[in-house]
Amino acid sequence: MRRARHRQLEFAFADSPQGGKDARPTDASAGKAYLLHIANPRKANPLAATAAGTERLLEEAASEPNLARALLHVASNKGAPGVDGKSVDAVLGSARRLLPLLHRELLSGRYRPGDVRRVWIRKPQGGLRGLGIPNVMDRWAQQALLQVLEPIFEPGLHPSSHGFRPGRGASTAIAEAKSYVEQGLTWVVDLDLSKFFDRVNHQRLLARLECRVKDRRVLDLVRRMLKANVVMPDGTRVATQVGTPQGGPLSPLLSNIVLDELDRELERRGLRFVRYADDCNIFVRSERAGRRVMDSTRRFIEGRMRLVVNEEKSKVTRPEASHFLGFRLCVGKAKAVEVRLSQRSHDRLGQRIRELTPRLLGRSLTDCFENANRYLRGWMAHFRICTVEELWYFDRYDAHLRRRIRATIVRQHKRPRFLHRHLCRRGAGSRAATRAAYSRRGPWWQANHPALKTAYPNAWFAERLVSLREEWRRLNPAPKPASGQLLLFAP
């Protein structure tokens, strides 16, 4: 098949090849219904790919039920368009036409991935991280390939690897790290790989894939996906010789396959470690052992795996001084290990609260509450595994957020007499309202005045704003006593 300007499938959106400005309206809901029908488990053949029988793996990946499930998964992520400008809804609305065409293109070997759009996002600690956004059609093909490769490689990955794996995540990684600290391994070798996704060696990756996958067509397809050109923000097209685009569905599995070599080497040395993507913590008993492990592991990573260790972020330290997935582990009283927020997580949360409640809001309080609640629920979903010792900080953040919103209310009323009338209507006494409204100490001081707390008490916020403390308690319910008599010993 002849390549288009961006190496994307020519049959896709032939009515509007210039990026979708003239595309006809599509019905995403109808496309979703069609995919759900095709992906019906009763109609779909189960994927029976194993390490011993992968000679016809491409047929499994390109099957219509597998492609239907793949596009449904891509649509659920609601990602941004690639260089072709086609949105997820546009592809979903044309699914009835595109699915059989993609099926034939994959099986015939004519499928060619399009270019990858490079975007730069700012890291919280400084610097930029490059993300590669493939076209929606390419994400569809990658997801279909992922769904047949994952059952082959996932069972063989090391159990201490927790990143981008089904049934695993930050909670399981921190739980394993906590168990090592409880065993007395109170020194951490904190390893960080520099620009890992941009430095993956294609030949080594394909060689590891070839050990389990016998279908050469699948290997060739993965190679073409890895070699896809990258379009920079200024429009420059750059050829790709190394690296895997961080942003596609297939990238996390490929990264785990590459780093499984490191996991097996650490296991062979008898080391206990926890790895999440390219962040790895190795737990040892002394600082001297940690420095020895750091040197030997660095030699293996840079010499054997052809990757680079980030010297600035890698260090040998105590668990309470290490930042791993936003947490730090502290040995408290009776040698109990506490899961606390790292200093970096504290800084990020404080900065985000300031962004959600700016000095000049410019919108209604209802919008402010909706945005804050959305963020706080998502934040607590990740940090719910903090132990009870962190509740004191959650209380402080709750109080800080309430005070910032009260200060916003002060600014919205602009003139002191307007604020005075408002506070009186809200139930504050006339004398207290006068002192608060006509004070020259500024909105921040006024927000903490008893008149503001009377007009807007904590109970008023409890009905509208998510509390970090209460959200943590909801996600970590106290165990129920076995009998009524045990209540006598409850704290």
XYZ file of C-alpha atoms in Angstrom:
491
model
C 0.000 0.000 0.000
C 1.346 3.443 -0.939
C 2.312 5.653 1.984
C 0.420 8.861 2.699
C 2.038 12.120 3.763
C 2.152 11.034 7.399
C 2.516 7.294 6.639
C -1.020 6.701 7.874
C -3.486 4.292 6.294
C -4.892 5.845 3.146
C -8.273 4.231 3.594
C -8.832 5.946 6.942
C -11.028 9.018 6.541
C -10.580 9.273 2.778
C -13.348 11.909 2.717
C -11.211 14.358 4.721
C -7.480 13.749 4.286
C -6.434 17.170 5.580
C -6.972 16.599 9.291
C -10.708 16.455 9.810
C -11.905 20.008 9.124
C -14.254 18.821 6.404
C -15.087 15.457 7.922
C -18.682 14.413 8.006
C -20.324 14.126 11.400
C -20.008 10.646 12.872
C -22.154 8.794 15.340
C -19.843 7.572 18.082
C -22.682 5.907 19.977
C -23.636 3.811 16.951
C -20.013 2.817 16.462
C -19.741 1.796 20.101
C -22.871 -0.331 19.844
C -21.442 -2.039 16.767
C -18.158 -2.769 18.558
C -19.929 -4.146 21.616
C -21.811 -6.543 19.359
C -18.636 -7.691 17.587
C -16.697 -8.000 20.850
C -19.405 -10.100 22.532
C -17.543 -12.819 24.475
C -20.078 -15.400 23.306
C -19.186 -14.612 19.693
C -15.456 -14.047 20.174
C -12.977 -16.896 20.081
C -10.820 -17.024 23.220
C -7.190 -16.039 22.709
C -5.209 -19.219 22.978
C -1.765 -17.748 22.354
C 0.975 -19.372 24.380
C 4.739 -19.319 24.302
C 4.709 -22.658 22.468
C 2.043 -21.752 19.905
C 2.567 -18.226 18.592
C 3.215 -19.020 14.908
C -0.136 -17.482 13.903
C -0.307 -14.739 16.483
C -1.127 -12.060 13.943
C -4.420 -13.778 13.128
C -5.362 -13.512 16.798
C -4.398 -9.845 16.947
C -6.219 -8.942 13.723
C -9.384 -10.881 14.491
C -12.476 -8.696 14.434
C -13.498 -9.457 18.063
C -10.004 -8.537 19.264
C -9.980 -5.337 17.180
C -13.410 -4.403 18.548
C -12.257 -4.808 22.143
C -9.110 -2.828 21.350
C -10.988 0.170 19.959
C -13.407 0.148 22.888
C -10.420 0.279 25.224
C -8.809 3.128 23.268
C -12.104 5.033 23.302
C -12.425 4.631 27.084
C -9.068 6.403 27.553
C -10.249 9.471 25.559
C -6.796 10.443 24.375
C -5.760 13.396 22.229
C -5.551 13.229 18.415
C -2.276 12.451 16.689
C -0.651 14.295 13.782
C -3.597 13.483 11.494
C -5.973 15.438 13.741
C -8.531 12.614 13.944
C -10.235 12.328 17.333
C -11.249 9.163 19.130
C -14.929 9.923 18.493
C -14.282 10.264 14.767
C -12.668 6.828 14.605
C -15.345 5.355 16.834
C -18.091 6.730 14.620
C -16.481 5.151 11.543
C -15.769 1.832 13.242
C -18.180 -0.153 11.061
C -16.183 0.832 7.964
C -12.675 0.915 9.457
C -12.647 -2.345 11.403
C -12.795 -4.774 8.418
C -10.327 -2.592 6.511
C -7.833 -2.583 9.373
C -8.337 -6.353 9.676
C -7.317 -6.840 6.040
C -4.438 -4.366 6.177
C -2.876 -6.096 9.174
C -3.145 -9.581 7.703
C -1.844 -8.536 4.292
C 1.195 -6.786 5.783
C 0.321 -3.452 4.156
C -0.367 -1.659 7.428
C 2.091 1.174 8.065
C 2.002 3.223 11.290
C 1.697 6.966 10.972
C 4.015 9.533 12.518
C 4.032 10.114 16.263
C 3.235 13.586 17.591
C 5.772 14.766 20.177
C 4.545 16.911 23.047
C 6.499 18.227 26.010
C 5.100 18.329 29.526
C 6.776 20.006 32.453
C 7.948 17.814 35.313
C 7.007 18.929 38.843
C 10.655 18.859 39.908
C 11.817 20.756 36.825
C 12.700 19.829 33.272
C 10.572 18.491 30.451
C 9.276 15.014 29.684
C 8.636 14.045 26.087
C 5.470 12.140 25.252
C 4.695 10.499 21.924
C 1.052 10.571 20.829
C 0.349 8.140 17.963
C -2.662 8.566 15.736
C -5.860 6.989 17.029
C -5.647 4.350 14.274
C -2.154 3.434 15.450
C -3.245 3.302 19.085
C -6.010 0.964 17.961
C -3.514 -1.361 16.274
C -1.128 -1.204 19.247
C -3.902 -2.049 21.697
C -4.942 -5.031 19.560
C -1.351 -6.242 19.581
C -1.054 -5.654 23.318
C -4.098 -7.825 24.037
C -2.411 -10.875 22.500
C 1.150 -10.195 23.680
C 0.278 -9.484 27.305
C -1.008 -13.021 28.076
C 2.280 -14.376 26.731
C 4.711 -12.145 28.626
C 2.778 -11.083 31.740
C 2.999 -14.426 33.624
C 6.768 -14.512 33.137
C 7.521 -11.034 34.481
C 9.150 -10.779 37.894
C 6.734 -10.449 40.853
C 8.662 -7.440 42.182
C 7.749 -5.447 39.069
C 4.580 -3.433 39.725
C 4.344 -0.748 37.055
C 1.752 -0.983 34.252
C 0.684 -4.508 35.098
C -2.848 -5.837 35.669
C -3.687 -6.256 39.324
C -0.611 -4.306 40.421
C 0.183 -0.695 41.088
C 1.512 1.778 43.610
C -0.291 0.110 46.521
C 1.280 -3.305 45.872
C 4.706 -1.753 45.311
C 4.601 0.181 48.598
C 3.292 -2.887 50.445
C 6.263 -4.951 49.262
C 8.717 -2.156 50.076
C 7.182 -1.853 53.544
C 7.668 -5.570 54.167
C 11.383 -5.275 53.360
C 11.850 -2.374 55.788
C 10.031 -4.385 58.464
C 12.593 -7.165 57.908
C 15.393 -4.779 58.859
C 16.528 -3.699 55.393
C 16.712 -0.047 56.370
C 18.911 1.284 53.560
C 17.668 1.925 50.035
C 19.526 2.008 46.745
C 17.297 4.430 44.829
C 17.934 3.879 41.115
C 16.525 6.119 38.410
C 17.126 5.578 34.700
C 17.761 8.704 32.669
C 15.328 9.090 29.717
C 14.662 5.374 29.716
C 11.870 5.388 27.128
C 14.059 7.402 24.729
C 17.043 5.025 25.053
C 15.541 1.548 24.673
C 17.695 -0.433 22.235
C 15.466 -1.789 19.478
C 17.623 -4.805 18.661
C 17.770 -6.012 22.258
C 14.030 -5.492 22.666
C 13.163 -7.391 19.488
C 15.531 -10.175 20.494
C 13.684 -10.618 23.782
C 10.354 -10.612 21.958
C 11.637 -13.246 19.550
C 12.337 -15.608 22.434
C 8.593 -15.977 23.067
C 6.945 -14.931 19.786
C 7.442 -17.171 16.735
C 5.306 -15.170 14.318
C 7.744 -13.067 12.303
C 4.905 -10.867 11.030
C 4.207 -9.665 14.580
C 7.886 -8.899 15.126
C 7.997 -6.933 11.875
C 4.875 -5.013 12.926
C 6.423 -4.111 16.290
C 9.596 -3.026 14.509
C 7.629 -0.687 12.243
C 5.851 0.787 15.256
C 9.181 1.410 16.977
C 10.673 3.002 13.856
C 7.766 5.423 13.278
C 8.977 8.987 12.686
C 8.413 11.605 15.373
C 6.921 14.996 14.512
C 8.306 17.684 16.797
C 6.187 20.676 17.951
C 7.810 22.863 15.262
C 6.814 20.388 12.526
C 10.217 18.743 12.085
C 10.078 15.010 11.332
C 12.778 13.013 13.121
C 13.714 9.419 12.307
C 13.672 7.042 15.298
C 16.658 4.746 15.864
C 16.260 4.004 19.584
C 13.514 4.325 22.171
C 9.865 3.425 22.438
C 7.226 6.197 22.324
C 5.967 6.934 25.837
C 2.272 7.421 25.205
C 1.189 4.451 23.107
C -0.675 1.434 24.575
C 2.147 -0.974 23.720
C 4.947 1.059 25.319
C 4.412 -0.045 28.972
C 4.571 -3.756 28.108
C 7.682 -3.273 25.982
C 9.380 -1.356 28.787
C 8.612 -4.131 31.267
C 9.995 -6.725 28.848
C 13.227 -4.747 28.577
C 13.584 -4.171 32.325
C 12.748 -7.772 33.196
C 16.388 -8.476 32.357
C 17.394 -6.178 35.220
C 14.868 -7.848 37.530
C 16.299 -11.300 36.821
C 19.850 -10.084 37.390
C 18.921 -8.608 40.786
C 17.127 -11.842 41.664
C 20.193 -13.875 40.655
C 22.267 -11.781 43.062
C 19.831 -12.476 45.884
C 18.780 -8.830 46.256
C 15.344 -7.715 47.406
C 13.927 -4.895 45.355
C 10.770 -3.163 44.147
C 10.513 -1.749 40.644
C 7.824 0.498 39.181
C 8.544 1.262 35.525
C 12.033 2.831 35.433
C 12.139 3.582 39.181
C 13.811 0.827 41.189
C 14.469 0.600 44.948
C 16.861 -2.064 46.222
C 16.758 -2.727 49.971
C 19.928 -3.614 51.886
C 21.028 -3.676 55.521
C 23.877 -1.154 55.531
C 25.121 1.905 53.697
C 28.306 0.097 52.692
C 26.304 -2.696 51.078
C 24.149 -0.123 49.368
C 27.123 1.605 47.741
C 28.509 -1.721 46.585
C 25.157 -2.679 45.055
C 24.834 0.745 43.438
C 28.216 0.427 41.694
C 27.678 -3.129 40.459
C 24.123 -2.445 39.275
C 25.219 0.696 37.444
C 27.866 -1.306 35.576
C 25.262 -3.888 34.556
C 22.720 -1.318 33.380
C 25.157 0.787 31.379
C 27.360 -2.026 30.117
C 24.927 -4.847 29.445
C 21.578 -3.101 28.903
C 23.000 0.016 27.190
C 20.942 2.360 29.346
C 22.022 5.328 31.478
C 21.628 5.772 35.239
C 20.574 9.251 36.342
C 23.380 10.167 38.740
C 21.546 13.190 40.159
C 18.457 11.247 41.236
C 20.091 7.922 42.120
C 21.427 7.627 45.650
C 21.899 5.415 48.696
C 19.724 6.674 51.514
C 17.303 5.810 54.287
C 13.692 4.920 53.359
C 12.360 8.016 55.135
C 14.513 10.236 52.869
C 13.611 8.441 49.650
C 10.835 9.528 47.281
C 9.202 6.440 45.767
C 5.858 6.888 43.984
C 5.173 9.910 46.192
C 5.718 8.071 49.494
C 8.406 7.566 52.094
C 8.672 4.822 54.692
C 9.407 5.797 58.294
C 10.200 3.482 61.189
C 8.038 4.706 64.056
C 7.386 3.536 67.580
C 7.715 -0.182 68.310
C 9.525 -0.451 64.943
C 6.236 -0.110 63.084
C 6.722 1.100 59.520
C 4.650 4.159 58.650
C 3.707 5.072 55.083
C 3.998 8.866 54.836
C 3.877 11.457 52.080
C 7.237 12.464 50.674
C 8.280 16.094 50.785
C 7.822 16.325 47.048
C 4.210 15.154 47.383
C 3.574 17.779 50.066
C 4.959 20.480 47.791
C 2.896 19.325 44.822
C -0.330 19.203 46.812
C 0.226 22.674 48.243
C 0.969 24.060 44.790
C -2.116 22.419 43.312
C -4.363 23.800 46.057
C -3.068 27.289 45.271
C -3.832 26.751 41.584
C -7.363 25.546 42.332
C -8.089 28.573 44.536
C -6.348 31.563 42.926
C -6.496 35.016 44.457
C -8.793 36.228 41.679
C -11.107 33.309 41.021
C -12.887 34.639 37.954
C -15.637 32.019 38.156
C -18.349 30.818 40.508
C -17.682 28.991 43.740
C -19.621 26.026 42.355
C -17.029 25.567 39.606
C -14.274 25.965 42.169
C -15.762 23.215 44.338
C -16.246 20.889 41.361
C -12.646 21.254 40.207
C -11.261 20.897 43.720
C -13.413 17.839 44.484
C -12.373 16.143 41.259
C -8.711 16.636 42.030
C -8.901 15.735 45.729
C -10.769 12.486 45.069
C -8.236 11.448 42.450
C -5.343 12.476 44.690
C -6.643 10.468 47.634
C -7.300 7.443 45.421
C -3.527 7.241 44.967
C -2.445 8.269 48.467
C -5.069 6.289 50.346
C -2.390 3.832 51.490
C -0.876 6.406 53.839
C -1.028 5.276 57.452
C -2.991 7.028 60.173
C -0.016 9.184 61.171
C -0.612 11.328 58.077
C -4.094 12.431 59.182
C -2.653 15.459 60.977
C -1.378 16.800 57.632
C -4.703 16.060 55.954
C -6.429 18.187 58.597
C -4.027 21.045 57.880
C -4.670 20.864 54.136
C -8.441 20.808 54.728
C -8.207 23.908 56.936
C -5.877 25.638 54.468
C -8.265 25.000 51.580
C -11.252 26.300 53.552
C -9.359 29.448 54.474
C -8.375 30.101 50.864
C -11.998 29.787 49.765
C -13.112 32.162 52.536
C -10.459 34.614 51.308
C -11.879 34.256 47.810
C -15.336 35.105 49.140
C -13.889 38.232 50.760
C -12.333 39.343 47.471
C -15.507 38.684 45.505
C -17.432 41.217 47.591
C -14.838 43.919 46.821
C -16.148 46.744 49.054
C -16.241 46.491 52.867
C -19.890 47.520 53.109
C -20.905 44.768 50.671
C -18.989 42.194 52.721
C -20.510 43.544 55.953
C -24.045 43.119 54.648
C -23.271 39.660 53.356
C -21.804 38.472 56.663
C -24.773 39.808 58.574
C -27.144 37.970 56.278
C -25.108 34.809 56.839
C -25.601 34.985 60.609
C -22.489 36.796 61.812
C -23.007 39.415 64.486
C -23.014 43.051 63.434
C -19.973 43.979 65.543
C -17.925 40.973 64.400
C -18.957 41.567 60.794
C -17.835 45.183 61.063
C -14.413 44.246 62.439
C -13.909 41.657 59.726
C -15.220 43.692 56.787
C -13.478 46.986 57.605
C -10.139 45.474 58.599
C -7.099 46.648 56.626
C -5.089 43.508 57.238
C -6.107 41.932 53.954
C -8.311 39.064 52.757
C -6.051 36.349 54.170
C -6.375 37.689 57.717
C -10.090 38.361 57.229
C -10.627 34.763 56.076
C -9.559 33.547 59.511
C -11.770 35.987 61.433
C -14.546 34.483 63.606
C -17.141 36.353 61.546
C -16.120 34.496 58.402
C -16.040 31.191 60.275
C -19.545 31.874 61.597
C -20.867 32.784 58.155
C -19.114 29.846 56.510
C -18.598 27.153 59.146
C -16.910 23.821 58.555
C -20.327 22.176 58.277
C -21.101 24.379 55.264
C -17.909 23.191 53.556
C -18.584 19.555 54.483
C -21.669 19.607 52.243
C -19.787 21.000 49.250
C -16.091 20.237 49.513
C -14.240 16.947 49.773
C -12.300 16.581 53.013
C -9.001 14.721 52.724
C -9.385 13.375 56.245
C -12.920 12.082 55.691
C -12.030 10.716 52.259
C -9.134 8.786 53.791
C -11.433 7.373 56.465
C -13.980 6.383 53.833
C -11.336 4.547 51.813
C -9.768 2.985 54.931
C -12.719 1.903 57.093
C -11.890 0.748 60.607
C -12.332 -3.016 61.041
C -15.526 -3.976 62.806
C -15.096 -5.690 66.178
C -15.895 -9.382 66.352
C -18.258 -8.913 69.283
C -19.798 -6.145 71.368
C -17.459 -6.856 74.259
C -14.438 -5.784 72.187
C -15.798 -2.234 72.066
C -14.602 -1.832 75.652
C -11.024 -1.916 74.372
C -11.526 0.327 71.345
C -9.432 3.521 71.352
